[in-house]
CSV table of C-alpha atoms in Angstrom, one decimal:
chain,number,residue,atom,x,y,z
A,1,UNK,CA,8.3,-27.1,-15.5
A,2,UNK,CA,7.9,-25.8,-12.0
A,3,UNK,CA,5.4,-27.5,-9.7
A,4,UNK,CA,2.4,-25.3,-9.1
A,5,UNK,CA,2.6,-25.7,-5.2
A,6,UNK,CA,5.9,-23.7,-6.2
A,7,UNK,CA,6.6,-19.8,-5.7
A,8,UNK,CA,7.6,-19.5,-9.0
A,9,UNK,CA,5.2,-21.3,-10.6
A,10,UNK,CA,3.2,-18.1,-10.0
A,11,UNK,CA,3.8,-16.0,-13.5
A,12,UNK,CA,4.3,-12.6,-12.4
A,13,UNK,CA,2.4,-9.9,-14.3
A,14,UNK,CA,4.4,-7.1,-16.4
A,15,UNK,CA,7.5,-8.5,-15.7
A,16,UNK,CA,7.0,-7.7,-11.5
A,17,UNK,CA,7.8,-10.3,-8.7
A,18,UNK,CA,4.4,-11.2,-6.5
A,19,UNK,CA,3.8,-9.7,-3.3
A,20,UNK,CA,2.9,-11.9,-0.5
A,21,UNK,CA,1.4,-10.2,3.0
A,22,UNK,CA,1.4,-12.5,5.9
A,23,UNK,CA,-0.6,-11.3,9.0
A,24,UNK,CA,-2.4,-12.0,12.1
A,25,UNK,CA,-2.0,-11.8,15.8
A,26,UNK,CA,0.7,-11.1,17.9
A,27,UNK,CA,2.7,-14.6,18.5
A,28,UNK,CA,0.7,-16.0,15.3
A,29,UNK,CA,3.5,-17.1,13.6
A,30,UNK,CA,3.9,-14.1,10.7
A,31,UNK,CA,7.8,-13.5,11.2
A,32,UNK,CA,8.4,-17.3,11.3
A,33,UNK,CA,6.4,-18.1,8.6
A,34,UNK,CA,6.6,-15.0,6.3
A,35,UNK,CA,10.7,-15.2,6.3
A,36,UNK,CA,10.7,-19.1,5.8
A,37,UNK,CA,8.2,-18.2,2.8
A,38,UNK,CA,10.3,-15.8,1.3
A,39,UNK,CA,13.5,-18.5,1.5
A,40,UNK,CA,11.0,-20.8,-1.1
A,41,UNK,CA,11.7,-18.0,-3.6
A,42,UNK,CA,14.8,-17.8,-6.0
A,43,UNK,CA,14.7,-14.4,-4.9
A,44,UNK,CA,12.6,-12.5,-2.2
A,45,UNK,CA,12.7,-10.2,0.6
A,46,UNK,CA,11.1,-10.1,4.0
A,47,UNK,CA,9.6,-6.8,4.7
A,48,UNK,CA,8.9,-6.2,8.2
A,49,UNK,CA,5.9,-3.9,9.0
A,50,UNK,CA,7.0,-3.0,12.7
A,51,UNK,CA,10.6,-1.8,11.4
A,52,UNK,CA,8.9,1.2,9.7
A,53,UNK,CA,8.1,1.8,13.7
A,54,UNK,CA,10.9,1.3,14.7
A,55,UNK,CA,12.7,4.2,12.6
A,56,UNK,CA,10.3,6.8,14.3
A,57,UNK,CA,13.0,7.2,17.8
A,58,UNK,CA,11.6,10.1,19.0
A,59,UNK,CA,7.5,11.1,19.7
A,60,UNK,CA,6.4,7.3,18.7
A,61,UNK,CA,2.4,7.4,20.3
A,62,UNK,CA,1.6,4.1,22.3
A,63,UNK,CA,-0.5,1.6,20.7
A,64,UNK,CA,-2.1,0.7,23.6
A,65,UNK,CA,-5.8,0.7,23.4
A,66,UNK,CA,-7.6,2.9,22.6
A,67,UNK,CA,-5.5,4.0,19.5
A,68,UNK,CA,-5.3,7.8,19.8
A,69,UNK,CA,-5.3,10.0,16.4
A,70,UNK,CA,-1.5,10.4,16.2
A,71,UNK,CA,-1.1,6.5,16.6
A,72,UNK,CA,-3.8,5.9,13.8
A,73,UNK,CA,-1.4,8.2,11.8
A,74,UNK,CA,1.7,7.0,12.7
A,75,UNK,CA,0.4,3.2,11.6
A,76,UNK,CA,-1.3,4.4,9.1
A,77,UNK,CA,2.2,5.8,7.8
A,78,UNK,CA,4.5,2.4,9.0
A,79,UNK,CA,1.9,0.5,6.6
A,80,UNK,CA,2.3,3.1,3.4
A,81,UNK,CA,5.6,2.7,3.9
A,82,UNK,CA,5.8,-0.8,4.0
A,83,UNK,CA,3.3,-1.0,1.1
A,84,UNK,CA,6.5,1.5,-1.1
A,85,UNK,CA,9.0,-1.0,0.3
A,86,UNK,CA,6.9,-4.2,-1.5
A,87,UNK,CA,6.2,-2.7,-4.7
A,88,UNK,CA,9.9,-1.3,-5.2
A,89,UNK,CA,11.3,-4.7,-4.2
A,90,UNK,CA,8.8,-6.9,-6.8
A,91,UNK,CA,9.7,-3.9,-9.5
A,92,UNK,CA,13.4,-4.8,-9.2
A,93,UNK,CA,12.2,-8.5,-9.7
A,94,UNK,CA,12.5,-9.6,-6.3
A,95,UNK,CA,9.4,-11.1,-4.4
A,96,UNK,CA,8.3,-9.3,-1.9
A,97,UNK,CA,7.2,-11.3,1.4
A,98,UNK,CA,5.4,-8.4,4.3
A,99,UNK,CA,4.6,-9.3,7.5
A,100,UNK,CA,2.5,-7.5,9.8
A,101,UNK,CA,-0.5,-7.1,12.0
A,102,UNK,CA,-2.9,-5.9,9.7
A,103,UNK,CA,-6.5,-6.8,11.1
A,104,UNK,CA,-9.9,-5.8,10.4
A,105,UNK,CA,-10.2,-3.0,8.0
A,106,UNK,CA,-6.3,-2.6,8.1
A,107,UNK,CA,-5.4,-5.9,5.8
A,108,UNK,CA,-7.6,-4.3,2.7
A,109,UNK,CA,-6.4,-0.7,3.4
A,110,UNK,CA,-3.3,-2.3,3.4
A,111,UNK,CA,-3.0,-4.7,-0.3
A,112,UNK,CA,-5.3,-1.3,-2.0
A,113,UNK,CA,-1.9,0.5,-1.3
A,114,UNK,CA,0.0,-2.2,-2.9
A,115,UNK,CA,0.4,-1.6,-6.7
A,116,UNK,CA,2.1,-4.7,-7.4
A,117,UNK,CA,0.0,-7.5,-9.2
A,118,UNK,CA,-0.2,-10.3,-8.2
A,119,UNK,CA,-0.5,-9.5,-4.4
A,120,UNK,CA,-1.7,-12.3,-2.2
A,121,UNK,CA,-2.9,-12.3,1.7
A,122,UNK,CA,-2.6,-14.8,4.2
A,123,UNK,CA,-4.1,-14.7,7.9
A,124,UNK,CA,-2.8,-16.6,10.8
A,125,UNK,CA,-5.5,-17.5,12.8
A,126,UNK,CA,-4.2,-19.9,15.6
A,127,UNK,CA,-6.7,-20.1,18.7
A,128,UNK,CA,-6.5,-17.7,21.8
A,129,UNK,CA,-5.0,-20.6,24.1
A,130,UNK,CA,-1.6,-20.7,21.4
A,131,UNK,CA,-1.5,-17.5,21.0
A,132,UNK,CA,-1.2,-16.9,25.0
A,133,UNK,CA,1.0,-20.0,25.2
A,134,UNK,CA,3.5,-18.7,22.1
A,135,UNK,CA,3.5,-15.0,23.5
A,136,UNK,CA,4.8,-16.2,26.8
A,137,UNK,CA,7.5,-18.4,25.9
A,138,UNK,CA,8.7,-15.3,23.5
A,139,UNK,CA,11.7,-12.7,24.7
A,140,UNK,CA,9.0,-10.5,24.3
A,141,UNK,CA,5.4,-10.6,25.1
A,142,UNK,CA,3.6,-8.2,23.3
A,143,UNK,CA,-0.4,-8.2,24.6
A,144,UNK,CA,-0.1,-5.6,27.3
A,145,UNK,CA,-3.3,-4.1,27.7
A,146,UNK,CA,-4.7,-6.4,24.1
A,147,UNK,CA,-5.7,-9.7,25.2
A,148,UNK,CA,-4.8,-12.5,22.9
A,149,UNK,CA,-8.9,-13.1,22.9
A,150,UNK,CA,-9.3,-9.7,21.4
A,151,UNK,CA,-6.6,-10.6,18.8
A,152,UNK,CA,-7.3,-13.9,17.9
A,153,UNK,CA,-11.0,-12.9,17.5
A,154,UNK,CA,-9.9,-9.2,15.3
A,155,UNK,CA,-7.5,-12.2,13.2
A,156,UNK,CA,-10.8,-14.4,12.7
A,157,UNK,CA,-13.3,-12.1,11.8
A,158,UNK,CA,-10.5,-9.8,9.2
A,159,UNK,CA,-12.3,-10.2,5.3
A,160,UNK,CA,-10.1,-11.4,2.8
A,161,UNK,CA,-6.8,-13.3,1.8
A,162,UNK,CA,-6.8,-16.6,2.9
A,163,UNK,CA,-6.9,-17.5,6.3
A,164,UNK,CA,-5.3,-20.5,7.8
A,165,UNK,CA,-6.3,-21.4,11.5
A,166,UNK,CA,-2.2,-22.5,12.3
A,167,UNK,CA,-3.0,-24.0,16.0
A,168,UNK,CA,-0.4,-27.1,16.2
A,169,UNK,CA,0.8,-26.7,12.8
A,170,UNK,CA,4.5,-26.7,11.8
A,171,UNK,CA,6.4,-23.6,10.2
A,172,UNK,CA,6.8,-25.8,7.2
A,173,UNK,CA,3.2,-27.4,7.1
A,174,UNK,CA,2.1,-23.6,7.2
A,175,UNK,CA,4.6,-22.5,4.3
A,176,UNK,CA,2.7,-25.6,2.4
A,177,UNK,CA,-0.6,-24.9,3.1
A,178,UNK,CA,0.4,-21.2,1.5
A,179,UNK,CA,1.9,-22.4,-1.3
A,180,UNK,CA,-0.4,-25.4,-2.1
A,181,UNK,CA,-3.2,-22.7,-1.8
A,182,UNK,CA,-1.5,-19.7,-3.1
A,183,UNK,CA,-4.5,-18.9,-5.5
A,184,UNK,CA,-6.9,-18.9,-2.7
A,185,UNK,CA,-5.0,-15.9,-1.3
A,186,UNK,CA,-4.8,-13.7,-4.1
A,187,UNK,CA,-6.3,-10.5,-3.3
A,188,UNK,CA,-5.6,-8.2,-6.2
Protein backbone atom coordinates (compact mmCIF):
# COMPACT_ATOMS: atom_id res chain seq x y z
CA UNK A 1 0.00 0.00 0.00
CA UNK A 2 1.61 3.29 -1.03
CA UNK A 3 2.50 5.78 1.78
CA UNK A 4 0.17 8.74 1.62
CA UNK A 5 3.15 11.32 1.77
CA UNK A 6 3.49 9.46 -1.80
CA UNK A 7 2.46 10.93 -5.38
CA UNK A 8 0.73 8.06 -6.07
CA UNK A 9 -0.98 7.58 -3.15
CA UNK A 10 -3.15 10.38 -4.58
CA UNK A 11 -6.18 8.27 -6.55
CA UNK A 12 -6.58 10.09 -9.65
CA UNK A 13 -10.17 10.80 -10.68
CA UNK A 14 -11.70 9.16 -13.98
CA UNK A 15 -8.85 7.33 -14.75
CA UNK A 16 -6.61 11.00 -15.18
CA UNK A 17 -3.09 11.61 -13.65
CA UNK A 18 -3.15 14.77 -11.12
CA UNK A 19 -1.92 18.04 -12.05
CA UNK A 20 0.44 19.76 -9.89
CA UNK A 21 1.20 23.85 -10.48
CA UNK A 22 4.24 25.05 -8.76
CA UNK A 23 4.69 28.88 -8.65
CA UNK A 24 6.07 31.90 -7.19
CA UNK A 25 8.73 34.45 -7.71
CA UNK A 26 11.43 34.71 -10.00
CA UNK A 27 14.54 32.64 -8.30
CA UNK A 28 11.86 30.98 -5.90
CA UNK A 29 12.79 27.71 -6.56
CA UNK A 30 9.70 26.48 -9.08
CA UNK A 31 11.96 24.83 -11.83
CA UNK A 32 14.10 23.13 -9.07
CA UNK A 33 11.47 22.07 -7.16
CA UNK A 34 8.61 21.40 -9.78
CA UNK A 35 11.12 18.99 -11.94
CA UNK A 36 12.46 17.11 -8.75
CA UNK A 37 8.59 16.79 -7.88
CA UNK A 38 7.68 15.34 -11.01
CA UNK A 39 10.87 12.62 -10.72
CA UNK A 40 8.64 11.35 -7.25
CA UNK A 41 6.09 10.12 -9.86
CA UNK A 42 6.19 6.71 -11.74
CA UNK A 43 5.37 8.79 -14.48
CA UNK A 44 5.12 12.69 -14.89
CA UNK A 45 6.08 15.60 -16.95
CA UNK A 46 7.46 19.01 -16.24
CA UNK A 47 5.59 21.57 -18.11
CA UNK A 48 7.36 24.81 -18.30
CA UNK A 49 5.10 27.93 -18.48
CA UNK A 50 7.94 30.37 -19.99
CA UNK A 51 8.59 27.79 -22.96
CA UNK A 52 5.09 28.59 -24.41
CA UNK A 53 7.10 32.30 -24.57
CA UNK A 54 9.66 31.16 -25.82
CA UNK A 55 7.91 29.65 -29.15
CA UNK A 56 6.54 33.29 -29.90
CA UNK A 57 10.39 34.43 -31.93
CA UNK A 58 9.05 37.18 -33.50
CA UNK A 59 6.67 40.45 -32.04
CA UNK A 60 7.13 38.90 -28.23
CA UNK A 61 5.83 42.43 -26.07
CA UNK A 62 8.22 43.13 -23.04
CA UNK A 63 7.02 42.20 -19.68
CA UNK A 64 8.49 44.86 -18.13
CA UNK A 65 6.18 46.90 -15.99
CA UNK A 66 3.67 48.18 -16.68
CA UNK A 67 2.29 45.12 -18.67
CA UNK A 68 0.88 46.60 -21.89
CA UNK A 69 -2.39 44.99 -23.57
CA UNK A 70 -0.49 42.79 -26.07
CA UNK A 71 1.68 41.38 -23.13
CA UNK A 72 -1.48 40.70 -21.06
CA UNK A 73 -2.49 38.71 -24.22
CA UNK A 74 0.48 37.15 -25.06
CA UNK A 75 0.64 35.68 -21.23
CA UNK A 76 -2.62 35.28 -21.06
CA UNK A 77 -2.12 32.78 -24.21
CA UNK A 78 1.52 31.13 -22.76
CA UNK A 79 -0.82 30.15 -19.64
CA UNK A 80 -3.93 28.57 -21.85
CA UNK A 81 -1.41 26.88 -23.47
CA UNK A 82 0.30 25.55 -20.76
CA UNK A 83 -3.06 24.78 -19.05
CA UNK A 84 -3.89 22.31 -22.83
CA UNK A 85 -0.38 20.94 -22.28
CA UNK A 86 -1.37 19.61 -18.39
CA UNK A 87 -4.65 18.23 -19.07
CA UNK A 88 -3.47 16.28 -22.34
CA UNK A 89 -0.40 14.97 -20.47
CA UNK A 90 -2.65 13.69 -17.17
CA UNK A 91 -5.39 12.31 -19.92
CA UNK A 92 -2.65 10.04 -21.35
CA UNK A 93 -2.03 8.96 -17.70
CA UNK A 94 0.97 10.87 -17.03
CA UNK A 95 1.19 13.44 -14.12
CA UNK A 96 1.42 16.58 -15.10
CA UNK A 97 3.98 18.90 -12.97
CA UNK A 98 3.59 23.10 -14.34
CA UNK A 99 5.80 25.55 -13.25
CA UNK A 100 5.32 29.10 -13.66
CA UNK A 101 4.96 32.64 -12.34
CA UNK A 102 1.43 32.70 -11.77
CA UNK A 103 0.75 35.51 -9.01
CA UNK A 104 -2.14 37.31 -7.80
CA UNK A 105 -5.24 36.80 -9.80
CA UNK A 106 -3.08 34.77 -12.39
CA UNK A 107 -2.70 31.37 -10.19
CA UNK A 108 -6.79 30.98 -10.05
CA UNK A 109 -7.24 32.14 -13.77
CA UNK A 110 -4.74 29.73 -14.21
CA UNK A 111 -6.04 26.00 -12.26
CA UNK A 112 -10.00 27.35 -13.70
CA UNK A 113 -8.37 26.57 -17.11
CA UNK A 114 -7.21 23.33 -16.00
CA UNK A 115 -9.84 20.60 -16.58
CA UNK A 116 -7.96 17.92 -14.96
CA UNK A 117 -9.14 16.80 -11.39
CA UNK A 118 -7.34 16.50 -9.05
CA UNK A 119 -5.24 19.81 -9.66
CA UNK A 120 -3.17 20.97 -6.79
CA UNK A 121 -1.20 24.50 -6.27
CA UNK A 122 1.80 25.27 -4.48
CA UNK A 123 3.45 28.82 -3.84
CA UNK A 124 6.95 29.53 -3.16
CA UNK A 125 7.22 32.13 -0.92
CA UNK A 126 10.96 32.52 0.14
CA UNK A 127 11.70 36.17 1.59
CA UNK A 128 12.88 39.18 -0.56
CA UNK A 129 16.69 38.93 0.82
CA UNK A 130 16.74 34.96 -0.98
CA UNK A 131 15.11 35.80 -3.61
CA UNK A 132 17.74 38.77 -4.39
CA UNK A 133 20.62 36.51 -3.13
CA UNK A 134 19.31 33.31 -5.55
CA UNK A 135 18.67 35.71 -8.67
CA UNK A 136 22.20 36.86 -8.52
CA UNK A 137 24.02 33.86 -8.29
CA UNK A 138 21.78 32.62 -11.35
CA UNK A 139 23.18 32.70 -15.33
CA UNK A 140 20.30 34.82 -15.52
CA UNK A 141 18.85 37.42 -13.39
CA UNK A 142 15.55 38.03 -14.16
CA UNK A 143 14.14 41.32 -11.98
CA UNK A 144 14.94 44.07 -14.35
CA UNK A 145 12.74 46.71 -13.77
CA UNK A 146 10.53 44.09 -10.85
CA UNK A 147 12.14 44.21 -7.65
CA UNK A 148 12.28 41.00 -5.84
CA UNK A 149 10.20 43.06 -2.96
CA UNK A 150 7.49 43.50 -5.45
CA UNK A 151 7.60 39.72 -6.11
CA UNK A 152 8.06 38.27 -3.07
CA UNK A 153 5.17 40.45 -1.72
CA UNK A 154 2.68 39.61 -5.30
CA UNK A 155 3.96 35.57 -4.15
CA UNK A 156 2.71 36.24 -0.41
CA UNK A 157 -0.38 37.95 -0.75
CA UNK A 158 -1.57 35.36 -4.16
CA UNK A 159 -5.09 33.40 -2.61
CA UNK A 160 -5.00 29.87 -2.80
CA UNK A 161 -2.91 26.52 -3.14
CA UNK A 162 -0.74 26.08 -0.56
CA UNK A 163 1.93 28.21 0.14
CA UNK A 164 5.24 27.31 1.59
CA UNK A 165 7.66 30.21 2.75
CA UNK A 166 10.98 28.03 1.24
CA UNK A 167 13.74 30.61 2.77
CA UNK A 168 16.74 28.10 3.77
CA UNK A 169 14.90 25.06 2.88
CA UNK A 170 16.36 22.24 0.83
CA UNK A 171 15.00 21.16 -2.83
CA UNK A 172 14.12 17.88 -1.09
CA UNK A 173 12.73 19.29 2.29
CA UNK A 174 10.48 21.46 -0.17
CA UNK A 175 9.47 18.29 -2.40
CA UNK A 176 8.42 16.85 1.30
CA UNK A 177 6.66 19.50 2.66
CA UNK A 178 4.47 19.17 -0.94
CA UNK A 179 3.92 15.85 -0.72
CA UNK A 180 3.49 15.44 3.09
CA UNK A 181 0.76 18.30 2.51
CA UNK A 182 -0.40 17.50 -0.88
CA UNK A 183 -4.14 17.74 0.35
CA UNK A 184 -3.65 21.18 1.62
CA UNK A 185 -2.85 22.21 -2.02
CA UNK A 186 -5.65 20.89 -3.84
CA UNK A 187 -7.45 23.54 -5.59
CA UNK A 188 -10.01 21.89 -7.75
Amino acid sequence: MPSPSRPDAVVPEAGQAPVLVVTGAMASGKSTVADALARTFPLAAHVRGDMFRRFVVSGQASMAPPLSGAARAQLDLRQVLAAQAADTYAAAGVAAVVQDILLGPDLERFTARVRTRPCYAVVLTPDAATLAVRDAARHKQGYGDWTPDEFAAAARSTPGGLHLDTTGWSVAETVRQVLDRLDEARVA
